[in-house]
Amino acid sequence: MSRWEKTLKWMTKISYALLIFILANTFIAHVNPIEFRDVDLKFEYELVLMLATPLLVFLLVILDYLRNPAQRIFFINFILGIPLSIFSLILVILITNSIDMSRGSEREIFKHRFDERSRIVYRTSYWDGHHREGQTYKLKTLNKFFQLTLRTDTAELNAYQWIDLTKGLKN
């Protein structure tokens, strides 16, 4: 096996691994309790994944031709790669938008008395332009990029540990 063939095989494996990562991330992101702290960073991350998907699909089609040039016709591979790339882009956009429940607005309602990294927020989300019922979440900062998000019931909170920030506020 020549060095060129080894390089093509290595590039193909990396491309498949990246594509699997993107697809797995698209499907499991909504059940993962770890999320980006900054919504703008989350948007940019998802945008990169969406744009990388068609490029990876097209790269895989071209790599397939380069690994088997005697069995493939370049023009047909090239022409097949374009619709496959567009289809993969549309598929990732549809899946991401059907699963993602973006944060519409967030209001901090409790903060932890002893742990400054923990807080409880009330989030409302918007789906197809319609306001949805809000949920209460406990957020714990993991680092400057990520936070742990868990649904919580405020009726079960220890009043000594949590400071109510909504007292005296009108809705």
GROMACS .gro file of C-alpha atoms in nm:
model
  171
    1MET     CA    1   0.000   0.000   0.000
    2SER     CA    2   0.147   0.331  -0.106
    3ARG     CA    3   0.170   0.641   0.107
    4TRP     CA    4  -0.104   0.808  -0.099
    5GLU     CA    5  -0.344   0.520  -0.034
    6LYS     CA    6  -0.266   0.527   0.338
    7THR     CA    7  -0.334   0.902   0.348
    8LEU     CA    8  -0.665   0.860   0.165
    9LYS     CA    9  -0.768   0.578   0.398
   10TRP     CA   10  -0.675   0.790   0.702
   11MET     CA   11  -0.866   1.093   0.567
   12THR     CA   12  -1.171   0.876   0.499
   13LYS     CA   13  -1.171   0.738   0.853
   14ILE     CA   14  -1.142   1.087   1.003
   15SER     CA   15  -1.420   1.217   0.779
   16TYR     CA   16  -1.651   0.931   0.880
   17ALA     CA   17  -1.569   0.987   1.248
   18LEU     CA   18  -1.650   1.359   1.218
   19LEU     CA   19  -1.974   1.286   1.035
   20ILE     CA   20  -2.078   1.035   1.302
   21PHE     CA   21  -1.993   1.291   1.571
   22ILE     CA   22  -2.210   1.554   1.401
   23LEU     CA   23  -2.505   1.317   1.360
   24ALA     CA   24  -2.476   1.184   1.715
   25ASN     CA   25  -2.450   1.537   1.851
   26THR     CA   26  -2.757   1.640   1.655
   27PHE     CA   27  -2.965   1.358   1.800
   28ILE     CA   28  -2.845   1.355   2.162
   29ALA     CA   29  -2.795   1.728   2.222
   30HIS     CA   30  -3.151   1.776   2.345
   31VAL     CA   31  -3.124   1.508   2.616
   32ASN     CA   32  -2.777   1.606   2.733
   33PRO     CA   33  -2.800   1.807   3.059
   34ILE     CA   34  -2.479   1.996   2.978
   35GLU     CA   35  -2.531   2.305   2.766
   36PHE     CA   36  -2.346   2.616   2.658
   37ARG     CA   37  -2.371   2.906   2.903
   38ASP     CA   38  -2.374   3.159   2.621
   39VAL     CA   39  -2.659   3.123   2.370
   40ASP     CA   40  -2.453   3.297   2.099
   41LEU     CA   41  -2.173   3.043   2.140
   42LYS     CA   42  -2.430   2.761   2.113
   43PHE     CA   43  -2.563   2.916   1.791
   44GLU     CA   44  -2.215   2.943   1.640
   45TYR     CA   45  -2.132   2.585   1.738
   46GLU     CA   46  -2.450   2.456   1.573
   47LEU     CA   47  -2.384   2.668   1.265
   48VAL     CA   48  -2.036   2.517   1.227
   49LEU     CA   49  -2.184   2.167   1.257
   50MET     CA   50  -2.450   2.246   0.997
   51LEU     CA   51  -2.198   2.385   0.752
   52ALA     CA   52  -1.948   2.106   0.812
   53THR     CA   53  -2.199   1.832   0.731
   54PRO     CA   54  -2.236   1.895   0.355
   55LEU     CA   55  -1.863   1.959   0.323
   56LEU     CA   56  -1.787   1.625   0.489
   57VAL     CA   57  -2.037   1.441   0.270
   58PHE     CA   58  -1.887   1.596  -0.043
   59LEU     CA   59  -1.536   1.519   0.081
   60LEU     CA   60  -1.634   1.155   0.139
   61VAL     CA   61  -1.770   1.126  -0.216
   62ILE     CA   62  -1.448   1.270  -0.361
   63LEU     CA   63  -1.234   1.049  -0.134
   64ASP     CA   64  -1.432   0.749  -0.254
   65TYR     CA   65  -1.341   0.838  -0.610
   66LEU     CA   66  -0.975   0.894  -0.524
   67ARG     CA   67  -0.952   0.558  -0.345
   68ASN     CA   68  -1.109   0.372  -0.641
   69PRO     CA   69  -1.036   0.575  -0.957
   70ALA     CA   70  -1.047   0.273  -1.187
   71GLN     CA   71  -1.398   0.180  -1.075
   72ARG     CA   72  -1.544   0.533  -1.057
   73ILE     CA   73  -1.606   0.812  -1.304
   74PHE     CA   74  -1.505   1.148  -1.159
   75PHE     CA   75  -1.784   1.347  -1.322
   76ILE     CA   76  -2.054   1.113  -1.190
   77ASN     CA   77  -1.905   1.118  -0.839
   78PHE     CA   78  -1.884   1.496  -0.852
   79ILE     CA   79  -2.243   1.531  -0.976
   80LEU     CA   80  -2.369   1.282  -0.712
   81GLY     CA   81  -2.177   1.459  -0.438
   82ILE     CA   82  -2.358   1.790  -0.484
   83PRO     CA   83  -2.716   1.664  -0.427
   84LEU     CA   84  -2.599   1.439  -0.143
   85SER     CA   85  -2.435   1.739   0.023
   86ILE     CA   86  -2.746   1.953  -0.016
   87PHE     CA   87  -2.965   1.669   0.115
   88SER     CA   88  -2.740   1.624   0.419
   89LEU     CA   89  -2.754   1.999   0.493
   90ILE     CA   90  -3.134   2.002   0.472
   91LEU     CA   91  -3.156   1.689   0.688
   92VAL     CA   92  -2.933   1.833   0.962
   93ILE     CA   93  -3.123   2.164   0.959
   94LEU     CA   94  -3.459   1.988   0.985
   95ILE     CA   95  -3.345   1.754   1.261
   96THR     CA   96  -3.179   2.032   1.460
   97ASN     CA   97  -3.478   2.264   1.433
   98SER     CA   98  -3.731   1.993   1.515
   99ILE     CA   99  -3.545   1.886   1.830
  100ASP     CA  100  -3.404   2.214   1.957
  101MET     CA  101  -3.618   2.399   2.209
  102SER     CA  102  -3.428   2.726   2.211
  103ARG     CA  103  -3.425   2.943   2.516
  104GLY     CA  104  -3.672   3.221   2.460
  105SER     CA  105  -3.620   3.416   2.778
  106GLU     CA  106  -3.464   3.338   3.110
  107ARG     CA  107  -3.524   3.499   3.447
  108GLU     CA  108  -3.324   3.418   3.758
  109ILE     CA  109  -3.561   3.343   4.046
  110PHE     CA  110  -3.333   3.188   4.312
  111LYS     CA  111  -2.965   3.194   4.388
  112HIS     CA  112  -2.782   2.960   4.620
  113ARG     CA  113  -2.672   3.114   4.946
  114PHE     CA  114  -2.344   2.919   4.973
  115ASP     CA  115  -2.261   2.814   4.616
  116GLU     CA  116  -2.233   3.108   4.378
  117ARG     CA  117  -2.218   2.871   4.079
  118SER     CA  118  -2.575   2.746   4.140
  119ARG     CA  119  -2.893   2.931   4.053
  120ILE     CA  120  -3.250   2.855   3.957
  121VAL     CA  121  -3.408   3.018   3.654
  122TYR     CA  122  -3.748   3.026   3.493
  123ARG     CA  123  -3.722   2.970   3.117
  124THR     CA  124  -3.978   3.018   2.850
  125SER     CA  125  -3.922   2.890   2.500
  126TYR     CA  126  -4.068   2.979   2.165
  127TRP     CA  127  -4.176   2.722   1.910
  128ASP     CA  128  -4.293   2.834   1.565
  129GLY     CA  129  -4.332   3.186   1.695
  130HIS     CA  130  -4.567   3.080   1.975
  131HIS     CA  131  -4.491   3.136   2.340
  132ARG     CA  132  -4.473   2.809   2.532
  133GLU     CA  133  -4.522   2.740   2.900
  134GLY     CA  134  -4.206   2.796   3.101
  135GLN     CA  135  -4.006   2.550   3.307
  136THR     CA  136  -3.793   2.591   3.617
  137TYR     CA  137  -3.430   2.480   3.586
  138LYS     CA  138  -3.143   2.451   3.829
  139LEU     CA  139  -2.823   2.568   3.662
  140LYS     CA  140  -2.478   2.489   3.792
  141THR     CA  141  -2.179   2.650   3.623
  142LEU     CA  142  -1.917   2.391   3.527
  143ASN     CA  143  -1.666   2.628   3.365
  144LYS     CA  144  -1.678   2.948   3.163
  145PHE     CA  145  -1.834   2.770   2.863
  146PHE     CA  146  -2.069   2.503   3.002
  147GLN     CA  147  -2.336   2.462   3.265
  148LEU     CA  148  -2.534   2.168   3.400
  149THR     CA  149  -2.908   2.211   3.349
  150LEU     CA  150  -3.162   2.010   3.546
  151ARG     CA  151  -3.537   2.057   3.571
  152THR     CA  152  -3.637   2.130   3.927
  153ASP     CA  153  -3.942   2.190   4.140
  154THR     CA  154  -3.918   2.505   4.350
  155ALA     CA  155  -4.164   2.369   4.606
  156GLU     CA  156  -3.899   2.123   4.722
  157LEU     CA  157  -3.625   2.382   4.782
  158ASN     CA  158  -3.461   2.434   5.118
  159ALA     CA  159  -3.556   2.792   5.204
  160TYR     CA  160  -3.238   2.844   5.404
  161GLN     CA  161  -3.005   2.747   5.117
  162TRP     CA  162  -3.181   2.943   4.843
  163ILE     CA  163  -3.241   3.319   4.828
  164ASP     CA  164  -3.569   3.413   4.659
  165LEU     CA  165  -3.501   3.692   4.409
  166THR     CA  166  -3.866   3.738   4.313
  167LYS     CA  167  -3.987   3.876   4.646
  168GLY     CA  168  -4.107   4.228   4.600
  169LEU     CA  169  -4.110   4.201   4.219
  170LYS     CA  170  -4.427   4.226   4.014
  171ASN     CA  171  -4.467   4.009   3.704
   0.00000   0.00000   0.00000
